[in-house]
Amino acid sequence: MTLVTDNENVGLLSTPRLAALLGSVVVALCSGTNYIYSVYAPQLGARLHLTHTQLNIVGLAGNVGAYIAGPIVGRIVDTHGPRIPLMGAFVCCLAGYAGIKCMFDGGVAAGGTLSSGHFSMLVLCSSFTGFGAIGGVSSAINTTAKSFPPSMHATTTGLVVSGFGLSAFVFSTIARTFFPGDTSALLLLLVLCTSLPMLAALFVVQPVPLPSTYLLPKVNQSEDHDPVFNEPAMPSIHRIDTVDTVESESHRPLLGNQRRVNYHGVPESSTLTEVGLANGQSCSDPEELPNIYGVQLLTSPDFYLLVMIVSLLGGVGLMYINNVGSIALALYANANPTYDEIEASAWQTTQVSILSICNWAGRILIGLVSDFMRTHLHMRRAYSLCILSFLFIISQIAAISVSNINALWIASAMMGVANGSGAGVLPSVVIEWFGLAHQSENWGWVLLSPLPSVNIFAIMFGRNLDAHTPSQDPNTTVHIQHAIPAFSKLIFRNMSERQCLIGRECYVSSFRVTLMVSVVSLMLSVVAVIRDGRRNRARVRRVAQLESVLH
């Protein structure tokens, strides 16, 4: 990829740099569309005669695709730049959403079922959307981090991440405003608006080299100290030797033949969690960071403790996000015997919009709270895990308590804040526990942890809904047939065969399970705080012993 080489002529706020930032925000905005799945999932299920379990498998495919492709795409972005991932994102998003739209438009004949081959194709198309999403957002974050100095990383990368978080809100608002109740039009919007911007980004989203004054830290300082850790000029048993990162050919970056480091000792090929968080979330204290990775990471009990917490909470969050459309439909149908498809669709998109906005707010709020606790209260980042688990507990209690569609926004808002808080605080915990030098690699392993729980919780939720569908509960069928006026039965007929329409009872038992899971996560978080405190005290004692030996 060709980069601008005349650093002195490219100002910090030059047009190419601002264009790269704006393009990155747009790409991230078009990459977060997996969260809008619950808007069209019930209609997709009714059109293709899918069970709730099958719908959850389709939704899972998109999430799993993003999880699995994350480390691979990140590696490609680091070594070859954003061009290849953006091209892949264009192809994957176009093929994924176009395939889903074609199958939705084709439908299934009355009384028929979707063949296993066609269902496999639907799952594959959904996984393509996940591949495309991670390709787009990784390219956007990496480009932004390389195009701006460390002093602006928190602001610029924050803009990009906020675009990703607000994606569901933007697309659901467009759908609700311009074509309410038209699922085919929504899918066409996703086909065009997730693929074409990736193609256009090939000409805009590319790293713009910094002026030479920003590239390297000043090494001849009057004070002999590290600009990040502010350590005394003495050996440290936990010092991260950034020179060592040059040793491996596999870590060779996009810019130059040597692995440059910025003011924070972070490789310039690093992405958001290495650079943005390094700017203000993990290196604010004088304590040294560890350097744990590879086999040492995979044999660390603390790694598996964090994996368990992330796995449990990640599964709980995605279960709600992928099914909030079905929850809204069940509550609406139970309270409105005269079914209005447009109004029902509006309730679904409203919940997704609330989730999206609160997810964005949670990312910001947890960062402020975590930084305040770390800087002013001198509390370790592990305490943020307790806050995170507590937020999930509140969200599950809200979901269990809601029995009216008008109050569902409370549960959606709490889940959005909880899920966004997890995305905001967990990378900084990984940095504090395992170090910064190999943070991308470590975070990639942690991101794989929700895969088992996501599958278990999603299938559990789907089977719970299927167990309460009218086709499997004769008493419920009779109740609904009496409740629906004659002129509405035609509209309800196909939907009631595949949708649970009896309100809160459709799903509440699933949330009782996830409430207990969230409580277990809180208990594990307390264990994490205890272990982290012991580990930190032991590190302080070792440093003190080393100081006494040296003096």
Coordinates of C-alpha atoms in Angstrom, one line a residue:
M1 CA 0.0 0.0 0.0
T2 CA 1.3 3.4 -0.9
L3 CA 1.6 5.9 1.9
V4 CA 2.3 9.6 1.9
T5 CA 6.1 9.9 2.5
D6 CA 6.7 13.6 2.8
N7 CA 6.0 13.8 6.5
E8 CA 6.9 17.5 6.9
N9 CA 4.3 18.5 4.3
V10 CA 1.4 16.5 5.9
G11 CA 0.2 18.6 8.8
L12 CA -1.3 17.0 11.9
L13 CA -4.8 18.3 11.0
S14 CA -4.3 18.1 7.2
T15 CA -7.0 17.1 4.8
P16 CA -5.6 13.6 4.1
R17 CA -5.4 12.9 7.8
L18 CA -8.9 14.2 8.6
A19 CA -10.3 12.3 5.6
A20 CA -8.7 9.1 6.9
L21 CA -10.4 9.7 10.3
L22 CA -13.8 10.4 8.8
G23 CA -13.5 7.4 6.5
S24 CA -12.6 5.2 9.5
V25 CA -15.6 6.4 11.4
V26 CA -17.9 5.6 8.4
V27 CA -16.3 2.2 8.0
A28 CA -16.8 1.4 11.7
L29 CA -20.4 2.6 11.5
C30 CA -21.0 0.2 8.7
S31 CA -19.3 -2.6 10.5
G32 CA -21.5 -2.9 13.6
T33 CA -24.6 -4.1 11.8
N34 CA -24.5 -7.6 13.5
Y35 CA -26.3 -5.9 16.4
I36 CA -29.3 -5.1 14.2
Y37 CA -30.0 -8.8 13.6
S38 CA -32.7 -8.9 16.2
V39 CA -34.7 -6.3 14.2
Y40 CA -35.3 -8.6 11.3
A41 CA -34.8 -12.0 13.0
P42 CA -38.5 -12.7 13.8
Q43 CA -39.6 -11.7 10.3
L44 CA -36.8 -13.9 8.9
G45 CA -38.0 -16.8 11.0
A46 CA -41.7 -16.4 10.0
R47 CA -40.8 -16.1 6.3
L48 CA -38.5 -19.1 6.2
H49 CA -40.4 -21.2 8.9
L50 CA -37.4 -21.3 11.2
T51 CA -37.6 -22.2 14.9
H52 CA -36.2 -19.9 17.5
T53 CA -33.3 -22.3 18.0
Q54 CA -32.5 -22.1 14.3
L55 CA -32.7 -18.3 14.4
N56 CA -30.3 -18.2 17.3
I57 CA -27.9 -20.4 15.4
V58 CA -28.1 -17.9 12.4
G59 CA -27.4 -15.0 14.7
L60 CA -24.6 -16.8 16.4
A61 CA -22.9 -17.4 13.1
G62 CA -22.3 -13.7 12.7
N63 CA -20.8 -13.3 16.1
V64 CA -18.7 -16.4 15.8
G65 CA -17.4 -15.3 12.5
A66 CA -16.2 -12.0 14.0
Y67 CA -14.6 -13.8 17.0
I68 CA -12.7 -16.4 14.9
A69 CA -11.5 -14.0 12.2
G70 CA -10.4 -11.3 14.7
P71 CA -6.9 -12.5 15.4
I72 CA -6.3 -13.4 11.8
V73 CA -7.6 -10.1 10.4
G74 CA -5.6 -8.2 13.1
R75 CA -2.5 -9.9 12.0
I76 CA -3.1 -9.0 8.4
V77 CA -3.8 -5.4 9.2
D78 CA -0.6 -5.1 11.3
T79 CA 1.6 -6.6 8.6
H80 CA 0.0 -5.5 5.3
G81 CA -2.2 -2.5 6.1
P82 CA -6.0 -2.1 5.7
R83 CA -6.3 -2.6 2.0
I84 CA -6.6 -6.4 2.0
P85 CA -9.1 -6.5 5.0
L86 CA -11.2 -3.8 3.4
M87 CA -11.4 -5.7 0.2
G88 CA -12.4 -8.8 2.1
A89 CA -14.9 -6.8 4.1
F90 CA -16.5 -5.6 0.9
V91 CA -16.8 -9.1 -0.6
C92 CA -18.0 -10.7 2.7
C93 CA -20.6 -8.1 3.5
L94 CA -22.0 -8.0 0.0
A95 CA -22.2 -11.8 -0.2
G96 CA -23.5 -12.2 3.3
Y97 CA -26.4 -9.7 3.3
A98 CA -27.2 -10.4 -0.4
G99 CA -27.5 -14.1 0.4
I100 CA -29.8 -13.4 3.4
K101 CA -32.0 -11.1 1.4
C102 CA -32.3 -13.5 -1.5
M103 CA -33.4 -16.3 0.8
F104 CA -35.8 -14.0 2.6
D105 CA -37.4 -12.8 -0.6
G106 CA -37.7 -16.4 -1.9
G107 CA -39.4 -17.5 1.3
V108 CA -40.7 -21.0 1.9
A109 CA -44.0 -22.4 0.6
A110 CA -46.9 -22.6 3.1
G111 CA -46.6 -25.8 5.2
G112 CA -43.0 -26.3 4.0
T113 CA -39.7 -26.1 5.9
L114 CA -36.3 -24.9 4.9
S115 CA -34.0 -27.7 3.8
S116 CA -30.8 -28.4 5.7
G117 CA -28.8 -27.3 2.7
H118 CA -30.5 -23.9 2.5
F119 CA -30.2 -23.5 6.2
S120 CA -26.5 -24.1 6.0
M121 CA -26.2 -21.5 3.4
L122 CA -28.1 -19.1 5.6
V123 CA -25.7 -19.7 8.4
L124 CA -22.7 -19.3 6.1
C125 CA -24.1 -16.0 4.8
S126 CA -24.5 -14.8 8.4
S127 CA -20.9 -15.8 9.2
F128 CA -19.8 -13.8 6.2
T129 CA -21.3 -10.7 7.8
G130 CA -19.2 -11.3 10.8
F131 CA -16.0 -11.7 8.7
G132 CA -16.8 -8.4 7.0
A133 CA -17.5 -6.6 10.2
I134 CA -14.2 -7.5 11.9
G135 CA -12.3 -6.7 8.7
G136 CA -13.8 -3.2 8.5
V137 CA -13.5 -2.2 12.1
S138 CA -10.0 -3.5 12.5
S139 CA -8.9 -1.5 9.5
A140 CA -10.5 1.6 10.8
I141 CA -9.0 1.4 14.3
N142 CA -5.5 0.5 13.0
T143 CA -5.5 3.3 10.5
T144 CA -6.6 5.9 13.0
A145 CA -4.0 4.8 15.6
K146 CA -1.2 5.1 13.0
S147 CA -2.4 8.5 11.7
F148 CA -2.5 10.4 14.9
P149 CA 0.0 10.9 17.8
P150 CA -0.4 9.3 21.2
S151 CA -1.8 12.5 22.7
M152 CA -4.8 12.3 20.3
H153 CA -5.4 8.5 20.4
A154 CA -8.0 8.6 23.1
T155 CA -10.1 11.1 21.1
T156 CA -9.6 9.7 17.6
T157 CA -9.9 6.0 18.3
G158 CA -12.9 6.9 20.6
L159 CA -14.6 8.4 17.6
V160 CA -14.1 5.3 15.6
V161 CA -15.3 2.9 18.3
S162 CA -18.4 5.1 18.9
G163 CA -19.3 4.7 15.3
F164 CA -19.2 1.0 15.7
G165 CA -21.4 1.1 18.8
L166 CA -23.9 3.5 17.2
S167 CA -24.3 1.4 14.0
A168 CA -27.4 -0.4 15.1
F169 CA -29.0 2.8 16.2
V170 CA -28.4 4.5 12.8
F171 CA -29.6 1.6 10.7
S172 CA -32.6 0.8 12.8
T173 CA -33.6 4.5 12.8
I174 CA -33.4 4.7 9.0
A175 CA -35.5 1.5 8.7
R176 CA -38.1 2.8 11.1
T177 CA -38.3 6.2 9.4
F178 CA -38.3 5.3 5.7
F179 CA -39.6 1.8 5.4
P180 CA -41.3 0.7 8.6
G181 CA -42.3 -3.0 8.5
D182 CA -40.4 -3.7 5.2
T183 CA -37.8 -6.3 6.1
S184 CA -36.7 -6.8 2.5
A185 CA -35.9 -3.1 2.2
L186 CA -33.9 -3.2 5.4
L187 CA -31.9 -6.1 4.1
L188 CA -31.3 -4.2 0.8
L189 CA -30.1 -1.2 2.9
L190 CA -27.6 -3.5 4.7
V191 CA -26.4 -5.0 1.4
L192 CA -25.5 -1.6 0.0
C193 CA -24.4 0.3 3.1
T194 CA -22.1 -2.4 4.5
S195 CA -20.3 -3.2 1.2
L196 CA -20.0 -0.1 -0.9
P197 CA -18.4 2.1 1.9
M198 CA -15.7 -0.6 2.3
L199 CA -14.9 -0.3 -1.4
A200 CA -14.8 3.5 -1.2
A201 CA -12.6 3.3 1.9
L202 CA -9.8 1.8 -0.2
F203 CA -9.1 5.3 -1.4
V204 CA -9.4 7.1 1.9
V205 CA -8.8 4.8 4.9
Q206 CA -5.0 4.5 4.8
P207 CA -2.4 5.5 7.4
V208 CA -1.0 9.0 7.0
P209 CA 2.5 9.2 8.4
L210 CA 3.0 11.6 11.3
P211 CA 5.4 14.5 11.1
S212 CA 8.9 13.5 12.1
T213 CA 8.6 15.3 15.4
Y214 CA 5.9 12.8 16.4
L215 CA 7.4 9.5 15.2
L216 CA 10.0 8.8 18.0
P217 CA 10.3 9.7 21.6
K218 CA 13.0 11.9 22.8
V219 CA 15.8 9.8 24.3
N220 CA 18.2 12.5 25.4
Q221 CA 16.1 13.9 28.2
S222 CA 17.5 15.8 31.1
E223 CA 15.8 13.6 33.5
D224 CA 16.6 9.9 33.3
H225 CA 13.2 8.4 33.4
D226 CA 10.7 6.5 31.3
P227 CA 8.0 8.8 29.9
V228 CA 5.3 6.4 30.8
F229 CA 6.2 4.7 34.0
N230 CA 8.2 7.5 35.5
E231 CA 10.5 5.0 37.2
P232 CA 13.8 5.6 38.9
A233 CA 17.0 4.9 37.0
M234 CA 17.4 1.4 38.3
P235 CA 16.8 -2.1 37.1
S236 CA 13.3 -3.5 37.5
I237 CA 12.2 -7.1 37.5
H238 CA 9.1 -6.2 35.5
R239 CA 10.4 -3.8 32.9
I240 CA 9.1 -4.3 29.4
D241 CA 12.0 -4.2 27.0
T242 CA 10.5 -2.8 23.8
V243 CA 13.7 -3.6 22.0
D244 CA 13.0 -7.2 22.3
T245 CA 9.9 -6.9 20.2
V246 CA 12.1 -6.4 17.2
E247 CA 13.6 -9.8 17.5
S248 CA 10.9 -11.7 15.7
E249 CA 10.3 -11.3 11.9
S250 CA 6.7 -12.1 12.5
H251 CA 6.3 -8.7 14.3
R252 CA 7.6 -6.6 11.5
P253 CA 5.2 -3.7 11.0
L254 CA 3.7 -1.9 8.1
L255 CA 5.9 1.2 8.4
G256 CA 9.6 0.7 8.0
N257 CA 11.8 -2.3 8.5
Q258 CA 12.1 -2.0 12.2
R259 CA 9.4 -2.1 14.8
R260 CA 9.1 1.6 15.9
V261 CA 7.7 2.4 19.3
N262 CA 5.7 5.4 20.3
Y263 CA 5.8 7.4 23.5
H264 CA 4.3 4.6 25.4
G265 CA 6.6 1.9 24.3
V266 CA 3.8 0.5 22.1
P267 CA 4.5 -0.8 18.6
E268 CA 3.1 1.6 15.9
S269 CA 1.3 -1.3 14.3
S270 CA -0.8 -1.6 17.4
T271 CA -4.5 -1.2 17.4
L272 CA -6.9 0.5 19.8
T273 CA -6.3 -1.5 22.9
E274 CA -2.6 -1.1 22.7
V275 CA -2.4 2.6 21.8
G276 CA -5.6 4.2 22.8
L277 CA -5.8 2.5 26.2
A278 CA -2.1 3.0 26.8
N279 CA -2.7 6.7 26.5
G280 CA -4.8 7.0 29.6
Q281 CA -6.1 3.8 31.1
S282 CA -3.3 1.5 32.0
C283 CA -0.1 3.4 32.4
S284 CA -1.1 6.2 34.6
D285 CA 0.7 4.8 37.7
P286 CA 4.4 4.3 38.4
E287 CA 4.0 0.5 38.8
E288 CA 5.6 -1.6 36.1
L289 CA 3.5 -3.8 33.9
P290 CA 4.3 -7.5 33.5
N291 CA 5.1 -9.1 30.2
I292 CA 3.1 -12.3 30.0
Y293 CA 2.3 -14.0 26.7
G294 CA 2.4 -17.2 24.7
V295 CA 2.8 -20.4 26.8
Q296 CA 3.2 -18.4 30.0
L297 CA -0.2 -16.8 29.3
L298 CA -1.9 -20.1 28.5
T299 CA -0.5 -21.6 31.8
S300 CA -1.6 -18.7 34.0
P301 CA -4.5 -19.3 36.4
D302 CA -5.4 -15.6 36.1
F303 CA -5.8 -15.9 32.4
Y304 CA -8.4 -18.7 32.8
L305 CA -10.1 -16.8 35.6
L306 CA -10.5 -13.8 33.2
V307 CA -11.6 -16.1 30.4
M308 CA -14.4 -17.6 32.6
I309 CA -15.7 -14.1 33.5
V310 CA -15.6 -12.9 29.9
S311 CA -17.2 -16.1 28.7
L312 CA -20.1 -15.9 31.1
L313 CA -20.9 -12.3 30.7
G314 CA -20.3 -12.3 26.9
G315 CA -22.8 -15.2 26.6
V316 CA -25.4 -13.4 28.7
G317 CA -25.1 -10.2 26.7
L318 CA -25.3 -11.7 23.2
M319 CA -28.2 -13.8 24.2
Y320 CA -30.2 -10.7 24.9
I321 CA -28.9 -8.7 22.0
N322 CA -29.7 -11.4 19.5
N323 CA -33.2 -12.1 20.9
V324 CA -34.5 -8.7 21.9
G325 CA -36.6 -8.5 18.7
S326 CA -38.4 -11.8 19.7
I327 CA -38.8 -10.5 23.2
A328 CA -40.4 -7.3 22.0
L329 CA -42.7 -9.2 19.7
A330 CA -43.9 -11.6 22.4
L331 CA -44.7 -8.7 24.8
Y332 CA -46.4 -6.6 22.1
A333 CA -48.5 -9.5 20.8
N334 CA -49.6 -10.5 24.3
A335 CA -50.8 -6.9 25.0
N336 CA -52.3 -6.2 21.5
P337 CA -54.7 -8.8 20.2
T338 CA -55.2 -6.6 17.1
Y339 CA -51.8 -7.1 15.6
D340 CA -50.2 -4.3 13.7
E341 CA -47.1 -5.5 11.8
I342 CA -45.7 -1.9 11.4
E343 CA -46.1 -1.1 15.0
A344 CA -44.6 -4.4 16.1
S345 CA -41.6 -3.7 13.9
A346 CA -41.3 -0.2 15.4
W347 CA -41.0 -1.7 18.9
Q348 CA -38.3 -4.0 17.7
T349 CA -36.2 -1.3 16.1
T350 CA -36.7 0.9 19.2
Q351 CA -35.2 -1.7 21.5
V352 CA -32.2 -2.1 19.2
S353 CA -31.7 1.7 19.1
I354 CA -31.8 1.9 22.9
L355 CA -29.3 -1.0 23.1
S356 CA -27.0 0.8 20.6
I357 CA -27.0 4.2 22.3
C358 CA -26.6 2.7 25.8
N359 CA -23.8 0.5 24.6
W360 CA -22.0 3.6 23.4
A361 CA -22.6 5.4 26.7
G362 CA -21.4 2.4 28.7
R363 CA -18.1 2.4 26.9
I364 CA -17.5 6.0 27.9
L365 CA -18.9 5.8 31.4
I366 CA -16.9 2.7 32.5
G367 CA -13.7 4.3 31.2
L368 CA -14.3 7.4 33.3
V369 CA -15.2 5.4 36.4
S370 CA -12.3 3.0 36.0
D371 CA -9.8 5.9 35.5
F372 CA -11.2 7.7 38.5
M373 CA -10.9 4.6 40.7
R374 CA -7.4 3.9 39.5
T375 CA -6.1 7.5 39.6
H376 CA -7.8 9.0 42.7
L377 CA -8.8 6.0 44.7
H378 CA -5.7 3.9 43.8
M379 CA -7.9 0.8 43.2
R380 CA -6.7 -1.9 40.8
R381 CA -8.6 -2.5 37.5
A382 CA -9.8 -5.8 38.8
Y383 CA -12.5 -3.9 40.8
S384 CA -14.0 -2.9 37.5
L385 CA -14.9 -6.5 36.9
C386 CA -17.1 -6.4 40.0
I387 CA -18.8 -3.3 38.7
L388 CA -19.3 -5.0 35.3
S389 CA -20.8 -8.2 36.8
F390 CA -23.1 -6.1 39.0
L391 CA -24.3 -4.2 35.9
F392 CA -25.2 -7.5 34.3
I393 CA -27.0 -8.7 37.4
I394 CA -29.2 -5.5 37.3
S395 CA -29.9 -6.0 33.6
Q396 CA -31.1 -9.6 34.2
I397 CA -33.3 -8.5 37.1
A398 CA -34.8 -5.9 34.9
A399 CA -35.4 -8.4 32.1
I400 CA -37.1 -10.8 34.5
S401 CA -39.3 -8.0 35.9
V402 CA -40.5 -6.5 32.7
S403 CA -43.9 -7.7 31.6
N404 CA -45.1 -4.9 29.4
I405 CA -43.7 -3.7 26.1
N406 CA -43.7 -0.1 27.3
A407 CA -41.2 -1.0 30.0
L408 CA -38.8 -3.1 28.0
W409 CA -36.6 -0.1 27.3
I410 CA -35.4 -0.4 30.9
A411 CA -34.0 -3.9 30.4
S412 CA -32.6 -2.9 27.0
A413 CA -30.9 0.2 28.4
M414 CA -29.3 -1.7 31.3
M415 CA -28.1 -4.4 29.0
G416 CA -26.7 -1.9 26.6
V417 CA -24.7 -0.1 29.4
A418 CA -23.5 -3.5 30.8
N419 CA -22.4 -4.8 27.4
G420 CA -20.7 -1.5 26.4
S421 CA -18.9 -1.4 29.8
G422 CA -17.5 -4.8 29.1
A423 CA -16.1 -3.6 25.8
G424 CA -14.6 -0.6 27.5
V425 CA -13.0 -2.0 30.6
L426 CA -11.8 -5.5 29.7
P427 CA -8.9 -4.5 27.4
S428 CA -7.4 -2.4 30.2
V429 CA -7.7 -5.3 32.6
V430 CA -5.8 -7.4 30.1
I431 CA -3.1 -4.8 29.9
E432 CA -2.7 -4.4 33.7
W433 CA -2.6 -8.2 34.3
F434 CA -0.5 -9.4 31.3
G435 CA 1.3 -6.3 30.0
L436 CA 1.3 -4.1 27.0
A437 CA 4.0 -5.5 24.7
H438 CA 1.9 -8.4 23.5
Q439 CA -1.5 -7.0 24.3
S440 CA -3.1 -7.7 20.8
E441 CA -2.1 -11.3 21.0
N442 CA -3.4 -11.7 24.6
W443 CA -6.7 -9.8 23.9
G444 CA -7.2 -12.0 20.8
W445 CA -7.2 -15.1 23.0
V446 CA -9.5 -13.5 25.5
L447 CA -12.0 -12.6 22.7
L448 CA -12.3 -16.3 21.8
S449 CA -13.6 -17.1 25.3
P450 CA -17.3 -16.3 24.8
L451 CA -17.7 -18.9 22.0
P452 CA -18.9 -21.8 24.2
S453 CA -21.2 -19.8 26.4
V454 CA -22.7 -17.9 23.5
N455 CA -23.7 -21.1 21.8
I456 CA -25.1 -22.6 25.0
F457 CA -27.1 -19.6 26.1
A458 CA -28.4 -18.9 22.6
I459 CA -29.6 -22.4 22.0
M460 CA -31.1 -22.5 25.5
F461 CA -33.1 -19.3 24.8
G462 CA -34.2 -20.6 21.4
R463 CA -35.4 -23.9 22.8
N464 CA -37.2 -22.1 25.6
L465 CA -39.1 -20.0 23.1
D466 CA -39.8 -23.0 20.9
A467 CA -41.3 -24.8 23.9
H468 CA -43.9 -22.0 24.3
T469 CA -44.8 -21.6 20.7
P470 CA -48.5 -22.2 19.9
S471 CA -47.7 -25.1 17.6
Q472 CA -46.3 -27.0 20.6
D473 CA -48.8 -25.9 23.2
P474 CA -52.4 -26.6 22.3
N475 CA -53.8 -24.6 25.2
T476 CA -51.8 -21.6 24.1
T477 CA -53.1 -22.0 20.5
V478 CA -56.7 -22.0 21.6
H479 CA -56.1 -18.9 23.8
I480 CA -54.5 -17.0 20.9
Q481 CA -57.2 -18.0 18.4
H482 CA -59.8 -16.6 20.7
A483 CA -57.9 -13.5 21.4
I484 CA -57.2 -12.5 17.7
P485 CA -60.0 -10.9 15.8
A486 CA -61.1 -12.7 12.5
F487 CA -59.6 -10.0 10.3
S488 CA -56.2 -10.4 12.0
K489 CA -56.0 -14.2 12.0
L490 CA -54.6 -14.2 8.4
I491 CA -51.7 -12.0 9.5
F492 CA -51.0 -14.0 12.6
R493 CA -51.4 -17.4 11.1
N494 CA -47.9 -17.9 9.8
M495 CA -46.2 -15.9 12.5
S496 CA -47.9 -17.7 15.4
E497 CA -46.8 -21.0 14.0
R498 CA -43.1 -20.0 14.7
Q499 CA -43.3 -17.2 17.3
C500 CA -44.1 -17.3 21.0
L501 CA -46.9 -14.7 21.6
I502 CA -47.8 -15.2 25.3
G503 CA -45.6 -12.4 26.7
R504 CA -43.1 -12.7 29.5
E505 CA -43.6 -16.5 30.0
C506 CA -42.0 -17.1 26.6
Y507 CA -38.5 -16.4 27.9
V508 CA -38.4 -15.5 31.6
S509 CA -36.9 -18.9 32.7
S510 CA -33.9 -18.2 30.4
F511 CA -33.2 -15.0 32.3
R512 CA -33.4 -16.7 35.6
V513 CA -30.6 -18.9 34.4
T514 CA -28.5 -16.0 33.2
L515 CA -29.2 -14.1 36.5
M516 CA -27.5 -17.0 38.3
V517 CA -24.7 -17.0 35.8
S518 CA -24.1 -13.2 36.4
V519 CA -24.0 -13.9 40.1
V520 CA -21.4 -16.5 39.6
S521 CA -19.4 -14.0 37.5
L522 CA -19.6 -11.5 40.4
M523 CA -18.2 -14.2 42.7
L524 CA -15.4 -14.9 40.2
S525 CA -14.7 -11.2 40.0
V526 CA -14.3 -11.0 43.8
V527 CA -11.8 -13.8 43.5
A528 CA -10.0 -11.9 40.8
V529 CA -9.7 -8.8 43.0
I530 CA -8.3 -10.9 45.8
R531 CA -5.7 -12.6 43.5
D532 CA -4.8 -9.4 41.9
G533 CA -4.2 -7.7 45.2
R534 CA -2.0 -10.5 46.4
R535 CA -0.1 -10.5 43.1
N536 CA 0.5 -6.7 43.3
R537 CA 1.7 -6.9 47.0
A538 CA 4.1 -9.7 46.1
R539 CA 5.4 -7.6 43.2
V540 CA 6.0 -4.6 45.5
R541 CA 7.8 -6.8 48.0
R542 CA 10.1 -8.2 45.2
V543 CA 10.9 -4.7 44.0
A544 CA 11.7 -3.6 47.6
Q545 CA 14.0 -6.5 48.1
L546 CA 15.8 -5.7 44.8
E547 CA 16.2 -2.1 45.9
S548 CA 17.7 -3.2 49.2
V549 CA 20.1 -5.5 47.3
L550 CA 21.2 -2.8 44.9
H551 CA 21.7 -0.3 47.6

